[in-house]
Amino acid sequence: MRQEDKEKQLIKSNGTYLITGGLGELGLIFAKYFLEQGPVNLILNGHSELDDKRRLKLEELNQMGGNVVYIKADITQRKEAALLVEKARERFETINGVIHSAGIIRDAFILKKKRAEVEDVLGSKVYGTNT
Ligand SMILES: NC(=O)c1ccc[n+]([C@@H]2O[C@H](COP(=O)([O-])OP(=O)(O)OC[C@H]3O[C@@H](n4cnc5c(N)ncnc54)[C@H](OP(=O)(O)O)[C@@H]3O)[C@@H](O)[C@H]2O)c1
């Protein structure tokens, strides 16, 4: 079986997928890829309110078919992360997969990084994965 066909089998038609950092640069690549494979439900998460720019991106994705919603939650906060999953399940019942692509970029040579910058970068990666 071709690699492309194997990948398609992994994405369930009408399945539900949660993408943290879903409206970020990487998240949007994942979201578009999922939508190109067929009808899916996508829950995109970020820690900001939906402003006009984000709303426009969401509309563009919804025009690709499928059902794309945005849920705001800071995934470094256990309670917010739990509420995100709860809201997602309320809306779509099952979550078939999670892409964890939320992250903060503070690019700098590691020896020059300040503690707060390291905490920012690791926060969503470590706590986000843990919660
Ligand atoms: N882009 C690349 O080529 C690339 C390559 C390798 C690795 N990465 C890593 O992948 C991660 C994402 O990169 P990106 O380029 O997509 O960054 P980006 O465009 O800045 O997007 C980051 C996304 O993560 C969300 N986010 C950050 N902290 C969050 C939190 N605590 N809770 C919920 N959502 C949070 C942001 O939400 P808001 O919209 O609300 O701010 C945004 O949607 C980074 O850690 C980066 O280092 C990126």
Coordinates of C-alpha atoms and ligand atoms in Angstrom, one line a residue:
M1 CA 0.0 0.0 0.0
R2 CA 1.3 3.5 -0.9
Q3 CA 2.4 5.7 2.1
E4 CA -0.3 8.3 1.0
D5 CA -3.0 5.6 1.2
K6 CA -1.8 4.5 4.6
E7 CA -1.9 8.0 6.0
K8 CA -5.5 8.4 4.6
Q9 CA -6.6 5.3 6.5
L10 CA -5.3 6.8 9.8
I11 CA -7.7 9.8 9.4
K12 CA -11.3 8.6 10.0
S13 CA -13.9 10.0 7.8
N14 CA -16.1 12.2 10.0
G15 CA -13.6 11.6 12.8
T16 CA -12.8 14.4 15.4
Y17 CA -9.3 15.7 16.0
L18 CA -8.0 18.2 18.5
I19 CA -5.2 20.5 17.3
T20 CA -3.6 22.6 20.1
G21 CA -2.1 25.7 18.6
G22 CA -4.5 25.0 15.7
L23 CA -4.5 28.6 14.4
G24 CA -0.7 28.9 14.6
E25 CA 1.7 28.3 11.7
L26 CA 2.1 24.6 12.2
G27 CA -1.5 24.1 13.4
L28 CA -2.9 25.5 10.2
I29 CA -0.7 23.2 8.1
F30 CA -2.1 20.2 10.1
A31 CA -5.7 21.5 9.9
K32 CA -5.6 22.0 6.2
Y33 CA -4.0 18.5 5.7
F34 CA -6.8 16.9 7.7
L35 CA -9.5 18.8 5.8
E36 CA -7.9 17.8 2.4
Q37 CA -8.3 14.1 3.3
G38 CA -12.1 14.3 3.6
P39 CA -14.9 15.4 6.0
V40 CA -13.6 15.7 9.6
N41 CA -14.4 17.7 12.8
L42 CA -11.6 19.8 14.0
I43 CA -11.3 21.5 17.3
L44 CA -8.6 24.1 17.1
N45 CA -7.2 25.4 20.4
G46 CA -5.2 28.5 21.2
H47 CA -4.9 30.7 24.3
S48 CA -6.1 33.9 22.7
E49 CA -9.6 35.2 22.1
L50 CA -10.9 34.9 18.6
D51 CA -10.0 38.2 17.0
D52 CA -10.9 39.2 13.4
K53 CA -7.7 37.7 12.0
R54 CA -8.2 34.4 13.7
R55 CA -11.9 34.4 12.9
L56 CA -11.0 34.8 9.2
K57 CA -8.7 31.9 9.3
L58 CA -11.4 29.8 10.9
E59 CA -13.9 30.8 8.2
E60 CA -11.4 29.9 5.5
L61 CA -10.9 26.4 7.0
N62 CA -14.7 25.9 7.3
Q63 CA -15.0 26.7 3.7
M64 CA -12.8 23.6 2.9
G65 CA -15.6 21.4 4.3
G66 CA -15.8 19.6 7.6
N67 CA -16.7 21.2 10.8
V68 CA -14.0 23.4 12.4
V69 CA -14.5 25.1 15.8
Y70 CA -12.2 27.1 18.0
I71 CA -11.9 26.6 21.8
K72 CA -9.8 29.0 23.8
A73 CA -7.8 27.4 26.7
D74 CA -4.3 27.8 28.1
I75 CA -3.1 24.3 28.0
T76 CA -0.3 25.0 30.5
Q77 CA -3.2 25.2 33.1
R78 CA -4.5 21.8 34.0
K79 CA -8.0 23.0 34.7
E80 CA -8.3 24.8 31.4
A81 CA -6.9 21.8 29.5
A82 CA -9.4 19.5 31.2
L83 CA -12.2 22.0 30.3
L84 CA -11.1 22.1 26.7
V85 CA -11.4 18.3 26.4
E86 CA -14.7 18.4 28.2
K87 CA -16.1 21.0 25.8
A88 CA -14.7 19.1 22.8
R89 CA -16.4 15.9 24.0
E90 CA -19.7 17.7 24.7
R91 CA -19.6 19.0 21.1
F92 CA -18.4 15.9 19.2
E93 CA -18.6 13.0 21.8
T94 CA -15.4 11.3 20.8
I95 CA -11.9 12.6 20.1
N96 CA -10.1 10.4 17.6
G97 CA -6.7 12.0 17.8
V98 CA -4.7 14.9 19.2
I99 CA -2.0 16.9 17.5
H100 CA -0.1 18.9 20.1
S101 CA 1.3 21.8 18.1
A102 CA 0.9 24.7 20.6
G103 CA 4.1 26.4 21.4
I104 CA 5.8 29.7 22.2
I105 CA 8.8 30.7 20.1
R106 CA 11.6 32.6 21.9
D107 CA 14.4 31.8 19.5
A108 CA 17.9 32.6 21.0
F109 CA 21.2 30.8 21.5
I110 CA 20.5 28.5 24.5
L111 CA 23.3 29.9 26.7
K112 CA 21.8 33.4 26.2
K113 CA 18.2 32.4 27.0
K114 CA 16.7 33.9 30.1
R115 CA 14.9 31.7 32.6
A116 CA 11.5 33.3 31.8
E117 CA 12.1 32.6 28.1
V118 CA 12.9 28.9 28.8
E119 CA 9.8 28.6 31.0
D120 CA 7.6 30.2 28.2
V121 CA 9.0 27.8 25.6
L122 CA 8.8 24.6 27.7
G123 CA 5.5 25.5 29.3
S124 CA 3.1 24.6 26.5
K125 CA 5.3 21.7 25.4
V126 CA 5.8 20.0 28.8
Y127 CA 2.7 21.0 30.8
G128 CA 0.6 20.9 27.7
T129 CA 1.6 17.3 27.0
N130 CA 1.3 16.3 30.7
T131 CA -2.2 17.7 31.1
Ligands
LIG1 N1 6.8 26.6 12.4 C1 7.8 25.7 12.3 O1 8.3 25.5 11.2 C2 8.2 24.9 13.5 C3 9.1 23.9 13.3 C4 9.5 23.1 14.3 C5 9.0 23.2 15.6 N2 8.1 24.2 15.7 C6 7.5 24.4 17.1 O2 6.1 24.2 17.0 C7 5.5 25.1 18.0 C8 4.4 25.9 17.2 O3 5.1 26.7 16.2 P1 4.3 27.7 15.2 O4 5.3 28.1 14.2 O5 3.0 27.0 14.8 O6 4.0 28.9 16.3 P2 2.9 30.0 16.2 O7 2.6 30.3 14.8 O8 3.4 31.1 17.1 O9 1.6 29.3 16.8 C9 1.6 28.9 18.1 C10 0.3 28.4 18.5 O10 0.3 27.8 19.8 C11 -0.7 28.5 20.6 N3 -0.3 28.5 22.0 C12 0.9 28.9 22.6 N4 0.9 28.7 23.9 C13 -0.3 28.2 24.2 C14 -0.9 27.8 25.4 N5 -0.3 27.9 26.6 N6 -2.2 27.3 25.4 C15 -2.8 27.1 24.2 N7 -2.3 27.5 23.0 C16 -1.1 28.0 23.0 C17 -0.8 29.9 20.1 O11 -2.1 30.3 20.5 P3 -2.5 31.9 20.2 O12 -2.9 32.0 18.8 O13 -3.7 32.1 21.1 O14 -1.3 32.7 20.6 C18 -0.7 29.6 18.6 O15 -2.0 29.2 18.1 C19 6.6 25.9 18.6 O16 6.9 25.3 19.8 C20 7.7 25.8 17.7 O17 8.9 25.9 18.3 C21 7.7 25.0 14.7

